[in-house]
mmCIF file of C-alpha atoms in Angstrom:
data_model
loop_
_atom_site.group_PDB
_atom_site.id
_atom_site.type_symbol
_atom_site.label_atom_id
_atom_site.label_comp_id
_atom_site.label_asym_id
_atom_site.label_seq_id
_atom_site.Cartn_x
_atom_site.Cartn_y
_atom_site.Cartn_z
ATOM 1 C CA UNK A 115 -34.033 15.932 26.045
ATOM 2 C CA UNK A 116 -32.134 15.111 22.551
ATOM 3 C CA UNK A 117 -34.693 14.708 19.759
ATOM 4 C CA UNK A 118 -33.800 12.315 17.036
ATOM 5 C CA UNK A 119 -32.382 15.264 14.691
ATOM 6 C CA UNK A 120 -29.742 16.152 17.711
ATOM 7 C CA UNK A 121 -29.253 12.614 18.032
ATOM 8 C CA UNK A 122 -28.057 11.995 14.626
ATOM 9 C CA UNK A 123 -26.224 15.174 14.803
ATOM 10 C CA UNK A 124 -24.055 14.075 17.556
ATOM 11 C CA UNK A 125 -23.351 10.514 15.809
ATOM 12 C CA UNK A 126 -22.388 12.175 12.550
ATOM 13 C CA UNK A 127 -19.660 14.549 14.344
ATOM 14 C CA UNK A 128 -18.573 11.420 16.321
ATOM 15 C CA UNK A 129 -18.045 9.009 13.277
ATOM 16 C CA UNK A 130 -16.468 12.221 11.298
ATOM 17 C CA UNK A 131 -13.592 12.687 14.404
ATOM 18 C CA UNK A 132 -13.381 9.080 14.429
ATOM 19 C CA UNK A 133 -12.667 9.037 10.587
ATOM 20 C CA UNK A 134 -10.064 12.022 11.098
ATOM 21 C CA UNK A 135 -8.797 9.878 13.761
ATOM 22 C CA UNK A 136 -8.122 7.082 11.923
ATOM 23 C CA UNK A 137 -6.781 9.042 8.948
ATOM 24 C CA UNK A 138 -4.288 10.357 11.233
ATOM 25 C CA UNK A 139 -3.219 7.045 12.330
ATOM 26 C CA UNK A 140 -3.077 4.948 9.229
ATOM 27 C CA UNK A 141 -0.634 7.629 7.753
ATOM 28 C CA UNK A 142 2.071 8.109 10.734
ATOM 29 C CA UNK A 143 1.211 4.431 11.447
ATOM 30 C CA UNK A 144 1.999 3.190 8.013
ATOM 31 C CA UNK A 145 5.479 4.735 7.692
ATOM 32 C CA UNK A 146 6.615 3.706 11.625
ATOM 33 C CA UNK A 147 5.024 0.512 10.696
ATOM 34 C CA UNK A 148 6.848 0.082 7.487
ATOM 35 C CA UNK A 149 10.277 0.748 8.888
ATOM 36 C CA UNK A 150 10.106 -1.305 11.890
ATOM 37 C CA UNK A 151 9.129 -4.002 9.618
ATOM 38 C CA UNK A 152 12.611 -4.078 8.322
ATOM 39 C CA UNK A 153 14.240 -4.337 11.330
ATOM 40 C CA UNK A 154 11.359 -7.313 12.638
ATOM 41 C CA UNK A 155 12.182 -9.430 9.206
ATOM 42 C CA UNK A 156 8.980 -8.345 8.031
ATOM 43 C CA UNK A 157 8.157 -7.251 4.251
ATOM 44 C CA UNK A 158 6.926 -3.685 3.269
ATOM 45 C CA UNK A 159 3.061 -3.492 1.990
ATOM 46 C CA UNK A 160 3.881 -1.241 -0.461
ATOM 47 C CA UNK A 161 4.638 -1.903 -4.474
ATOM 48 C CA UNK A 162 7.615 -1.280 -5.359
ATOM 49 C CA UNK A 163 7.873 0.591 -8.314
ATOM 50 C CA UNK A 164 9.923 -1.905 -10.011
ATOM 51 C CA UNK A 165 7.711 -5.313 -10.333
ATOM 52 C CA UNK A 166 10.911 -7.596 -9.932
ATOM 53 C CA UNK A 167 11.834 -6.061 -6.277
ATOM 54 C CA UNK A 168 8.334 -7.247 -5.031
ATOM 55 C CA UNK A 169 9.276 -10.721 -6.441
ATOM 56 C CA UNK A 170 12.735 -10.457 -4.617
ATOM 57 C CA UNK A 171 10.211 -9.803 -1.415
ATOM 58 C CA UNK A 172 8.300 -12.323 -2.404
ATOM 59 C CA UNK A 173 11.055 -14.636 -2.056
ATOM 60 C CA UNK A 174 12.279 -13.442 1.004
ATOM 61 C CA UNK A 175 8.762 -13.303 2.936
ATOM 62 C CA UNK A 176 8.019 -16.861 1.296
ATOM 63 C CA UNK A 177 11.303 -18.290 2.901
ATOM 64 C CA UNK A 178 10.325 -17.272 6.563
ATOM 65 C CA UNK A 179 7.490 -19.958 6.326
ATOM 66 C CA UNK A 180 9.149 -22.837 4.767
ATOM 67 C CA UNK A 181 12.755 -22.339 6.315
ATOM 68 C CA UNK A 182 13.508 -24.996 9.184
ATOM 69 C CA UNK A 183 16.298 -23.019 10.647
ATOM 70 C CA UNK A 184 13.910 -20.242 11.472
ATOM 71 C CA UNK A 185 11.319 -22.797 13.158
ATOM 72 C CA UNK A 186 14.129 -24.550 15.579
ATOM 73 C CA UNK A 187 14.323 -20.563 16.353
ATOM 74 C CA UNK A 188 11.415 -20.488 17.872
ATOM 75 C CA UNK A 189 8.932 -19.468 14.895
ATOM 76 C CA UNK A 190 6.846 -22.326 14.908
ATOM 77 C CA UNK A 191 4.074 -21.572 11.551
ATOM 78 C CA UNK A 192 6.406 -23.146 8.827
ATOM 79 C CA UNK A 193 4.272 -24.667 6.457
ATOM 80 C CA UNK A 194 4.377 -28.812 6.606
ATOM 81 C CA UNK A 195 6.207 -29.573 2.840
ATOM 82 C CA UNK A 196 3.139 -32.267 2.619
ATOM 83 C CA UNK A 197 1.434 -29.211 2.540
ATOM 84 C CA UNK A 198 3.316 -27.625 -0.585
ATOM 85 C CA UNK A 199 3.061 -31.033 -2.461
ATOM 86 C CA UNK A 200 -0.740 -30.299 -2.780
ATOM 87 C CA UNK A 201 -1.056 -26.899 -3.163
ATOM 88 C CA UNK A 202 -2.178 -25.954 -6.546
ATOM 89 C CA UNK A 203 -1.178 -21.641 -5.675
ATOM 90 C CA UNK A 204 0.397 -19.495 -3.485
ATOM 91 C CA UNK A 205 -0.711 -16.339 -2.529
ATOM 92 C CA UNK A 206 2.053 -14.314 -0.984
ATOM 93 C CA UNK A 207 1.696 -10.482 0.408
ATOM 94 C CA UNK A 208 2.345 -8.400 3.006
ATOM 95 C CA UNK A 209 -0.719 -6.245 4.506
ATOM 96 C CA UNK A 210 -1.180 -2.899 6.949
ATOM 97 C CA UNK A 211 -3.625 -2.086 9.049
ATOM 98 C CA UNK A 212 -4.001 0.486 10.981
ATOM 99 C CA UNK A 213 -7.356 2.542 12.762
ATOM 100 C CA UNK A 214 -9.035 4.073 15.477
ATOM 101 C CA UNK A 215 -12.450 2.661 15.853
ATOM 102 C CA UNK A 216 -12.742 1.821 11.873
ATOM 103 C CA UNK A 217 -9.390 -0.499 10.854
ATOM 104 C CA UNK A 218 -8.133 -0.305 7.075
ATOM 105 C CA UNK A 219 -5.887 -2.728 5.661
ATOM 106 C CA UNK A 220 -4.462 -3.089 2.709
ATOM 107 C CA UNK A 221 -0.790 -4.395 0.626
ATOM 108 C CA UNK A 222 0.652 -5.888 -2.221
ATOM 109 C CA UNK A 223 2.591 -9.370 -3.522
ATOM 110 C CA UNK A 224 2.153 -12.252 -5.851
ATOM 111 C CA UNK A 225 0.311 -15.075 -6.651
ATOM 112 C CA UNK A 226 1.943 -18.313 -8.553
ATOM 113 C CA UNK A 227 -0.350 -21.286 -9.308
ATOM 114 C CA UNK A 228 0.201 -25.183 -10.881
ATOM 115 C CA UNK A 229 -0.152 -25.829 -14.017
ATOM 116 C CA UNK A 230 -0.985 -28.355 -16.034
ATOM 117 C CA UNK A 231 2.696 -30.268 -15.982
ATOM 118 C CA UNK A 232 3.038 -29.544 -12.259
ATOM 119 C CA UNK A 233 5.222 -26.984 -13.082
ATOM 120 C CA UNK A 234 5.073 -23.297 -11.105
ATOM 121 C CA UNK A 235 3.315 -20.719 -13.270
ATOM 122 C CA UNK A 236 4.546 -17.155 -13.980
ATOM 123 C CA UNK A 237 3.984 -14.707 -10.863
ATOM 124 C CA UNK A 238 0.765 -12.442 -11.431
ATOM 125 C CA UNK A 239 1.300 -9.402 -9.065
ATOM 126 C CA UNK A 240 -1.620 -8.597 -6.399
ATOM 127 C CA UNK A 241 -3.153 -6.185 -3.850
ATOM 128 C CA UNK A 242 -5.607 -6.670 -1.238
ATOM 129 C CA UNK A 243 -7.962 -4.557 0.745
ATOM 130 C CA UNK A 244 -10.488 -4.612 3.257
ATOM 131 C CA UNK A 245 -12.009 -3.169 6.494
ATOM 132 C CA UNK A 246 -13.270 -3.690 9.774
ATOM 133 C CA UNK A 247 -15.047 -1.794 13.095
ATOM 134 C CA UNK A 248 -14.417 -3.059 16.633
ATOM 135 C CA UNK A 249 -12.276 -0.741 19.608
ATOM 136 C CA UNK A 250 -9.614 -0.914 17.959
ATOM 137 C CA UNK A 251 -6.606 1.580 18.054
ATOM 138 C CA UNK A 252 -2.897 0.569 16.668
ATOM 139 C CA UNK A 253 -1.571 -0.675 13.392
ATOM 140 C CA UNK A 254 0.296 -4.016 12.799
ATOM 141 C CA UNK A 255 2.160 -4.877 9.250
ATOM 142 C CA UNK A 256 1.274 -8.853 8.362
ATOM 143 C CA UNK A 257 3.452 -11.698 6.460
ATOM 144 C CA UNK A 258 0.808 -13.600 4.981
ATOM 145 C CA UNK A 259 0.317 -16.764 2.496
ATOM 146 C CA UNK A 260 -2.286 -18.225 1.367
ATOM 147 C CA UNK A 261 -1.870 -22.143 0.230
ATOM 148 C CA UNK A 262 -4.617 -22.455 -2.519
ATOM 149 C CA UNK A 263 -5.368 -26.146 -1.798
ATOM 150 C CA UNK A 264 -8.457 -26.683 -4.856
ATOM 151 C CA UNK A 265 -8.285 -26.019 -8.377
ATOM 152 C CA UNK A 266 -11.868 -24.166 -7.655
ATOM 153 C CA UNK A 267 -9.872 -21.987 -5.308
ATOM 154 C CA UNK A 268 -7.334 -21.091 -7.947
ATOM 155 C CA UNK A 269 -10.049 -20.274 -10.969
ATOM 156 C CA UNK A 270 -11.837 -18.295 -8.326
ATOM 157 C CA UNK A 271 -9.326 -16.609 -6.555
ATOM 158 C CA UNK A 272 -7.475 -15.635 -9.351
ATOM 159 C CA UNK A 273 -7.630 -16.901 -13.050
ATOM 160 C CA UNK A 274 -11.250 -15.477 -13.357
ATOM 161 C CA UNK A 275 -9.407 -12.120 -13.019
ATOM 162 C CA UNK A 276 -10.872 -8.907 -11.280
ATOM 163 C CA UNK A 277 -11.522 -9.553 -7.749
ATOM 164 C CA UNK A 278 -12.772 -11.600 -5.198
ATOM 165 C CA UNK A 279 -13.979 -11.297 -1.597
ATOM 166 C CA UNK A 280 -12.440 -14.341 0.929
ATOM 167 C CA UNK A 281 -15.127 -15.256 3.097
ATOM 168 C CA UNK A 282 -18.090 -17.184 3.140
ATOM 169 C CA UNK A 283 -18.447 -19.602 0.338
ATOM 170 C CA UNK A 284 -14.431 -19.363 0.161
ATOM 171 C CA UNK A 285 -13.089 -20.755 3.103
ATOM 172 C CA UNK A 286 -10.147 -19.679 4.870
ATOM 173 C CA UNK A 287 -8.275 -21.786 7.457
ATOM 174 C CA UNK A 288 -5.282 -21.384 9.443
ATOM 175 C CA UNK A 289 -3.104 -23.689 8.282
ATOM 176 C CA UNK A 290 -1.526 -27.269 9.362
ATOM 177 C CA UNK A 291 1.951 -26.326 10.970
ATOM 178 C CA UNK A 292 5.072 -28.551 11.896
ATOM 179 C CA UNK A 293 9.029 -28.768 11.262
ATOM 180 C CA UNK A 294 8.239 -32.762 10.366
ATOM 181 C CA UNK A 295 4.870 -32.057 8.973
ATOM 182 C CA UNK A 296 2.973 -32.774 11.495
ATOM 183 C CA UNK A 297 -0.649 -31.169 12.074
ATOM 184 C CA UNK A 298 -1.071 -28.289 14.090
ATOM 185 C CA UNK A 299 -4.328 -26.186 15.087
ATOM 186 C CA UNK A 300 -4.254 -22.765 16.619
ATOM 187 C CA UNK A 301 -6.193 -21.856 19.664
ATOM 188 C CA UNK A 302 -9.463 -20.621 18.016
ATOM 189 C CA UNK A 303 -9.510 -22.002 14.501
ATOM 190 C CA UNK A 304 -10.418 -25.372 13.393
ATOM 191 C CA UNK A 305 -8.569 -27.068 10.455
ATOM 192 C CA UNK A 306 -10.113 -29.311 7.865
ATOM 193 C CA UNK A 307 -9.551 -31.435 5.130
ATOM 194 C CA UNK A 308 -12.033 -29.478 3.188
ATOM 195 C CA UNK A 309 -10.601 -26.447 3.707
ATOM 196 C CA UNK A 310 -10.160 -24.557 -0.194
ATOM 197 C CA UNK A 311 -7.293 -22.181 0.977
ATOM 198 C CA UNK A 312 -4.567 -22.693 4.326
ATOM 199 C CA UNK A 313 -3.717 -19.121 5.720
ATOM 200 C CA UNK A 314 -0.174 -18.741 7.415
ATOM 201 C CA UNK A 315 0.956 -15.573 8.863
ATOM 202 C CA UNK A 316 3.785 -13.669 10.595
ATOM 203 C CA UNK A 317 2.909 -10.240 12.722
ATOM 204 C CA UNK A 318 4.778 -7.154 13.885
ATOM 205 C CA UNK A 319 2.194 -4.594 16.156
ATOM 206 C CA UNK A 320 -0.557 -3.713 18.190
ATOM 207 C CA UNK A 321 -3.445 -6.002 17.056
ATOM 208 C CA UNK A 322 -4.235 -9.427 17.803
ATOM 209 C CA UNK A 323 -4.531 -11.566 14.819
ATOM 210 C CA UNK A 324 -5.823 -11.914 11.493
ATOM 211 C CA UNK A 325 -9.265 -11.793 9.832
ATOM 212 C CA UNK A 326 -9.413 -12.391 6.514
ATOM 213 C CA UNK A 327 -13.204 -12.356 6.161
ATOM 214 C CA UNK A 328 -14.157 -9.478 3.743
ATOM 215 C CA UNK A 329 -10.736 -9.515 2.497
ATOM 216 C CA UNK A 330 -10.560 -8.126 -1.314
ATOM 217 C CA UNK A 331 -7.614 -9.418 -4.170
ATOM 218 C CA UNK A 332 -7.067 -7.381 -7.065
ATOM 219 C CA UNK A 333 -5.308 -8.297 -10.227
ATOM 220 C CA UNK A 334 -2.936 -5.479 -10.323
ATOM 221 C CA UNK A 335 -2.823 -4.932 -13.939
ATOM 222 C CA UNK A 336 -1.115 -1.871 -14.620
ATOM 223 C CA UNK A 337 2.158 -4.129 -12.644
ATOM 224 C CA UNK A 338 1.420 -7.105 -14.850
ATOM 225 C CA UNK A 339 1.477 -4.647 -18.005
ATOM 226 C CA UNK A 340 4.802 -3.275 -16.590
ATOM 227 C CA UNK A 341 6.463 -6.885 -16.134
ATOM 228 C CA UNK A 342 5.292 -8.674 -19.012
ATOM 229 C CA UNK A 343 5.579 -5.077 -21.296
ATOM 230 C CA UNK A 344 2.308 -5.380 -22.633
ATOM 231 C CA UNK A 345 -1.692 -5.186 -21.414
ATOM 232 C CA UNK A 346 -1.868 -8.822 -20.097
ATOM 233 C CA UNK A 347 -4.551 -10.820 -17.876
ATOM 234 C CA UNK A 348 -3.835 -12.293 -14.701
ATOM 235 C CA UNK A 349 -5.122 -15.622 -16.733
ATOM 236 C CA UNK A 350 -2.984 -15.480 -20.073
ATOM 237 C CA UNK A 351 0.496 -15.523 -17.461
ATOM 238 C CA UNK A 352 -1.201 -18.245 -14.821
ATOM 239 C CA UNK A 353 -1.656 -20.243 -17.587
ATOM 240 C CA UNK A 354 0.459 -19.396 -20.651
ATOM 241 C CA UNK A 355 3.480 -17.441 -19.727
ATOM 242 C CA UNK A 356 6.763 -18.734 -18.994
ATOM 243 C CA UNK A 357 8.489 -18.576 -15.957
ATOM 244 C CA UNK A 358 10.897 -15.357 -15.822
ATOM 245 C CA UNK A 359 13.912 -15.261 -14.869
ATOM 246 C CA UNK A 360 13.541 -12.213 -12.546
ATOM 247 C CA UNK A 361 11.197 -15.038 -10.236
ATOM 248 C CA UNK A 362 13.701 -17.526 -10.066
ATOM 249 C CA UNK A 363 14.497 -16.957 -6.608
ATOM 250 C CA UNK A 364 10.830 -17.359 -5.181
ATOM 251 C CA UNK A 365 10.768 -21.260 -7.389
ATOM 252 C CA UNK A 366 13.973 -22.016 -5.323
ATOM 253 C CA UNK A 367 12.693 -20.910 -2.304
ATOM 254 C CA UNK A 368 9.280 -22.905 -3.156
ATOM 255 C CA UNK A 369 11.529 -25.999 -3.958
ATOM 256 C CA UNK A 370 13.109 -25.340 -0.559
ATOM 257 C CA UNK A 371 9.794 -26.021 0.489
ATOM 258 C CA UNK A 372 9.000 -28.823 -1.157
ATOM 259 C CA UNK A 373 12.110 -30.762 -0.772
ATOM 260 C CA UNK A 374 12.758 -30.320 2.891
ATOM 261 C CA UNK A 375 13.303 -33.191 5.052
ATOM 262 C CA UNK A 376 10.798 -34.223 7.830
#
């Protein structure tokens, strides 16, 4: 008979060779993961050390949701350009996960938001985090944006600075899809009109969609204080900076966006 201090005994060695287990797998997971996500068109997760490389990512992830060509492909989540006209950010990053048991996730990009004279804002750069339990075993590397359809979402999300957990009393929703703009609703996720953020994503791996809920952004400030060349919030460039040149290639490829035809 196991009494209750054998009990916990054996649950403590199982969750620490499930955490070894999962340590294991998130590290040779990560790298296989990061360069087969080359090969799939998918971004890496990680920074780069320099800031204007992830905005050349940026870019290039960004165009493999609002690119017509690629939906005629057969890659049908391009984001409807009615969709663009009323966004007031974008969110764009690529996460990992990867676990046995316990999943980890976790990556990098930028976030670019309206201002005032419709204009696109300078890029503050981002990472996410997060966690989850289920059987689970694998690892997958994610294209993701989020459309920021609410000024609330934008001052919460990001202009307040720090971070902020997605979930709950910030709804996310996967997003209206269609080459002419029309609405589209996956299997197991309803769309509304109330929705405060869209979520579109691209996948290379072993799990089975995306869960944002729990999801952490950070304001990654020591990259903004390497761009900008001085300590700087994530609200002083949404709001104040210029746009640099080292982003113009993610505005085209949001005008792209914006201008295609239905």
């Amino acid at each position: 008979m196991c009494t209750a201090d054998s009990l916990l005994h054996q649950v403590g060695k199982k969750a620490t060779e499930a955490g070894k287990r999962f340590q294991e797998t998130a590290t040779v997971a990560t790298r296989q993961m990061q360069e087969s996500a080359k090969n799939a068109n998918i971004s890496s997760p990680l920074p780069d050390t320099n800031a204007a490389e992830d905005l050349k990512k940026a870019a290039h992830l960004l165009s493999g949701f609002v690119d017509k060509e690629e939906n005629e492909a057969g890659f049908d989540n391009i984001i409807p350009p009615e969709i663009l006209r009323k966004a007031r950010g974008l969110a764009i990053y690529t996460v990992v996960k990867a676990g046995f048991i316990v999943s980890a996730r976790g990556g990098s990009g930028v976030v670019v938001v309206r201002n005032q004279d419709n204009q696109w804002s300078a890029p503050s750069f981002i990472a996410t985090g997060g966690v989850g339990f289920g059987a689970l075993a694998g690892a997958d590397i994610t294209d993701i944006v989020l459309v920021l359809m609410t000024d609330e979402a934008v001052e919460t999300t990001f202009v307040q600075g720090g971070s902020v957990t997605l979930g709950g009393g910030l709804s996310v929703s996967a997003g209206p899809v269609g080459v002419g703009g029309e609405v589209g609703m996956s299997a197991n996720t309803q769309t509304t009109s109330t929705s405060s953020i869209y979520s579109y994503t691209k996948s290379k791996g072993l799990f089975a969609g995306v869960s944002f809920e729990g999801t952490v952004l950070l304001e990654r400030k020591e990259a903004n204080a390497a761009f900008y060349r001085r300590a700087i919030s994530a609200a002083e460039i949404l709001r104040t900076m210029p746009q640099p040149p080292e982003a113009l290639e993610l505005y085209t490829v949001i005008e792209k966006g914006l201008s295609r035809e239905l």
